[in-house]
Amino acid sequence: MPDSTHDAHCAPFVPLPLALIRRLGAATLVVALAGSFVPAAPALARTPPPKAVLDASAVAVPDRYSADTAQQIFAAGGNAVDAAVAIAFTLAVTYPDAGNIGGGGFMTLYVDGKPYFLDYRERAPQQATRDMYLDDKGNPVPGMSLVGFRAVAVPGTVDGMWEAQRRFGKLKWKQVLAPAIKYATDGFVVEPWLQKRAEYASKSFAGKTNFSVYFAGLKAGATFRQPELAQTLSRIASDGGREFYEGKTADLISSQMYGHGLLSKTDLVQYKAVWRQPVTADWNGYRIVTAPPPSSGGVGLIQLLKMKADLKPAFAGLDLNSSAYIHLVAQIEDRVFADRQQYMGDPDSYHVPVDKLIDDAYLAQRADEVTPDEVPGATPVKPGLGDSMPERAETTHFSVVDKWGNAVSNTYTLNGPFGSGVVVDNAGFALNDEMDDFVAKAGTPNQFGVTSGDVNTIAPGRRPLSSMTPTILLKDGKVSLVIGTPGGSRIFTSIFQVMTNLYDFGMPPADALAAMRFHHQLLPPKTIYWEPYHPITGELAGQLKGLGYTLEGQKFNGDVQMIRVEGTTPEPAADPRGAGVGRVFH
Ligand code: DON
């Protein structure tokens, strides 16, 4: 069980000495080779490109502890993938509402001049059934897919990190886990925002899960230690990533689930992260490399950007975020969400027509339907290819580039804050509630207000549709932007807005992040969501209402972490809405 102390005299966190990290690395190799989770083929030694192509490595990460971790990894000679994996494990300790080993996510990579995409999304357990969240009358039972054992899908994060680091990392596996283990063992000082998130989550979990047994100690100023999580991470470090799926950790997960949830040891043994082709498109002189299905985000982002470009004459002269501007973007968004609802799901269950959905002629024709004179809601927007959802917080994103020109854009999630609220006893980590990203009943909205048809229903082994959109932009074969954010169905509309701020309005990164963001999706109709960071009030509110929109406040509109590369200089920038940190390592 974790312990925490409100002790003003607590020793500050001291990073692990590099010499020790190196020693641990060497030891791991020996243990891993002797252990039972040895990969079929040992990782090939990789030689980095001979010389640095950037002035520095850099990260944009959601907390300061993970920035310190990146610093250690780069100092030890690690590349962007080593840093990304170390950051992910660190956030599982220091950012436990979203950073995770009990969830899943996506990693977009650019390594040695080639793009890659790793899908480590959670999957439905084998015992899951299409109607598992419906009552006798066929209606979704509120909260059932969000809280407690039955909300949990098979976690993918550890296998994802194991795959990425084995394929592309330069350091030893144990080296990249060392900083996370240190934070779990010695603790870290809790900041006020984390206390608030834990208090908020504990209300929805009260009496339903064991959440507070583990996380009640998240008090601002306290040093929070997680000895059981430290042991779990140490087992994974010693025995390799498959320990989580086949070793003691798998036993702890499955015995806790037994009789309560659907997740079994067989589900864990069968879980494998998947390398997929990223979705790519040319836009505005850049090559976009982004998330394919089971994310809807990459396709959505490309559709948004291309339709906006097609509508250049209509946008000409409009001020950013004026009512006329918002009105045009909202119509584009209606079309994107109509397609998302109809066509997007797990590509291993359905053929998702990605090429058709991002086809230039198709998007030009869809953009043609958008007009400044449209009365919101007057013409129902249908999916555009003929016959053929919301999510909720909490997710996190980080962006990494190294001086050799490699990049990692990683978004991963527990779905809700602290996921299902179920913490694995004696292992110390929260399990996701990703099952809510399926459609419990076709046409019924999820927590993010988005819905799907049959294409995203529950089936054993299927991956729920996601909006996560870790993205990399290339210019002339070199990394130019690394970007992503949490926010459920707001993810790709947020990235779209920051990218347009950067490239259409020429804003510097900090301003592009700080500018007002809004959100609109097909459902509920005619609704523009505003964010607390930049409420829509006064004249603009009046104009939008005059056009026929309803204005709705929402708690959250993303926490974008991005790095722009100008020439050979990386410029990281963290969203002022969150506690993120941009850092450069020379
Ligand atoms: O995969 C998805 O799209 C969602 N589970 C992400 C949830 C999310 O971003 C919540 N964060 N604020």
mmCIF file of C-alpha atoms and ligand atoms in Angstrom, residues 98 104 106 121-122 294-296 340 389 391-396 411-417 433-434 437 447-448 464-468 485-491 556 558, ligand 1:
data_model
loop_
_atom_site.group_PDB
_atom_site.id
_atom_site.type_symbol
_atom_site.label_atom_id
_atom_site.label_comp_id
_atom_site.label_asym_id
_atom_site.label_seq_id
_atom_site.Cartn_x
_atom_site.Cartn_y
_atom_site.Cartn_z
ATOM 1 C CA ALA A 98 -3.601 9.146 -16.718
ATOM 2 C CA GLY A 104 -3.188 1.571 -23.389
ATOM 3 C CA PHE A 106 -0.663 4.808 -29.401
ATOM 4 C CA ARG A 121 -4.723 -0.039 -27.428
ATOM 5 C CA GLU A 122 -6.644 -2.134 -24.905
ATOM 6 C CA PRO A 294 -8.506 1.975 -34.194
ATOM 7 C CA SER A 295 -8.071 5.693 -33.723
ATOM 8 C CA SER A 296 -10.463 8.000 -35.481
ATOM 9 C CA ARG A 340 -16.398 8.889 -37.582
ATOM 10 C CA MET A 389 -19.192 9.335 -30.040
ATOM 11 C CA GLU A 391 -15.047 9.755 -24.700
ATOM 12 C CA ARG A 392 -13.934 11.310 -21.321
ATOM 13 C CA ALA A 393 -10.842 12.376 -19.303
ATOM 14 C CA GLU A 394 -8.093 11.127 -18.462
ATOM 15 C CA THR A 395 -5.344 10.692 -20.951
ATOM 16 C CA THR A 396 -1.940 12.218 -21.371
ATOM 17 C CA THR A 411 -0.693 9.460 -26.250
ATOM 18 C CA TYR A 412 -1.857 6.896 -23.699
ATOM 19 C CA THR A 413 -4.780 6.653 -21.361
ATOM 20 C CA LEU A 414 -6.786 5.032 -18.605
ATOM 21 C CA ASN A 415 -9.823 6.686 -20.260
ATOM 22 C CA GLY A 416 -11.509 8.207 -17.176
ATOM 23 C CA PRO A 417 -9.434 9.833 -14.411
ATOM 24 C CA ASP A 433 -12.229 1.799 -18.103
ATOM 25 C CA GLU A 434 -11.593 1.730 -21.847
ATOM 26 C CA ASP A 437 -15.113 3.743 -25.755
ATOM 27 C CA GLN A 447 -19.192 9.909 -21.955
ATOM 28 C CA PHE A 448 -17.777 12.197 -24.629
ATOM 29 C CA PRO A 464 -12.638 0.217 -28.878
ATOM 30 C CA LEU A 465 -12.593 3.215 -31.200
ATOM 31 C CA SER A 466 -10.291 5.958 -29.988
ATOM 32 C CA SER A 467 -9.713 9.623 -30.731
ATOM 33 C CA MET A 468 -6.083 9.708 -29.652
ATOM 34 C CA THR A 485 -3.116 15.950 -26.451
ATOM 35 C CA PRO A 486 -5.673 14.268 -24.197
ATOM 36 C CA GLY A 487 -9.338 15.278 -24.449
ATOM 37 C CA GLY A 488 -11.440 12.415 -25.814
ATOM 38 C CA SER A 489 -13.308 13.540 -28.899
ATOM 39 C CA ARG A 490 -11.731 16.996 -28.388
ATOM 40 C CA ILE A 491 -8.306 15.568 -29.178
ATOM 41 C CA PHE A 556 -11.428 20.606 -20.306
ATOM 42 C CA GLY A 558 -6.829 19.488 -23.898
HETATM 43 O O1 DON B 1 -9.159 6.700 -26.644
HETATM 44 C C1 DON B 1 -9.809 7.712 -26.492
HETATM 45 O O2 DON B 1 -10.105 8.448 -27.400
HETATM 46 C C2 DON B 1 -10.252 8.099 -25.097
HETATM 47 N N1 DON B 1 -10.280 6.960 -24.244
HETATM 48 C C3 DON B 1 -9.362 9.169 -24.590
HETATM 49 C C4 DON B 1 -9.842 9.737 -23.295
HETATM 50 C C5 DON B 1 -9.297 11.076 -23.051
HETATM 51 O O3 DON B 1 -8.609 11.651 -23.839
HETATM 52 C C6 DON B 1 -9.682 11.706 -21.804
HETATM 53 N N2 DON B 1 -8.799 12.825 -21.510
HETATM 54 N N3 DON B 1 -8.970 13.880 -21.131
#
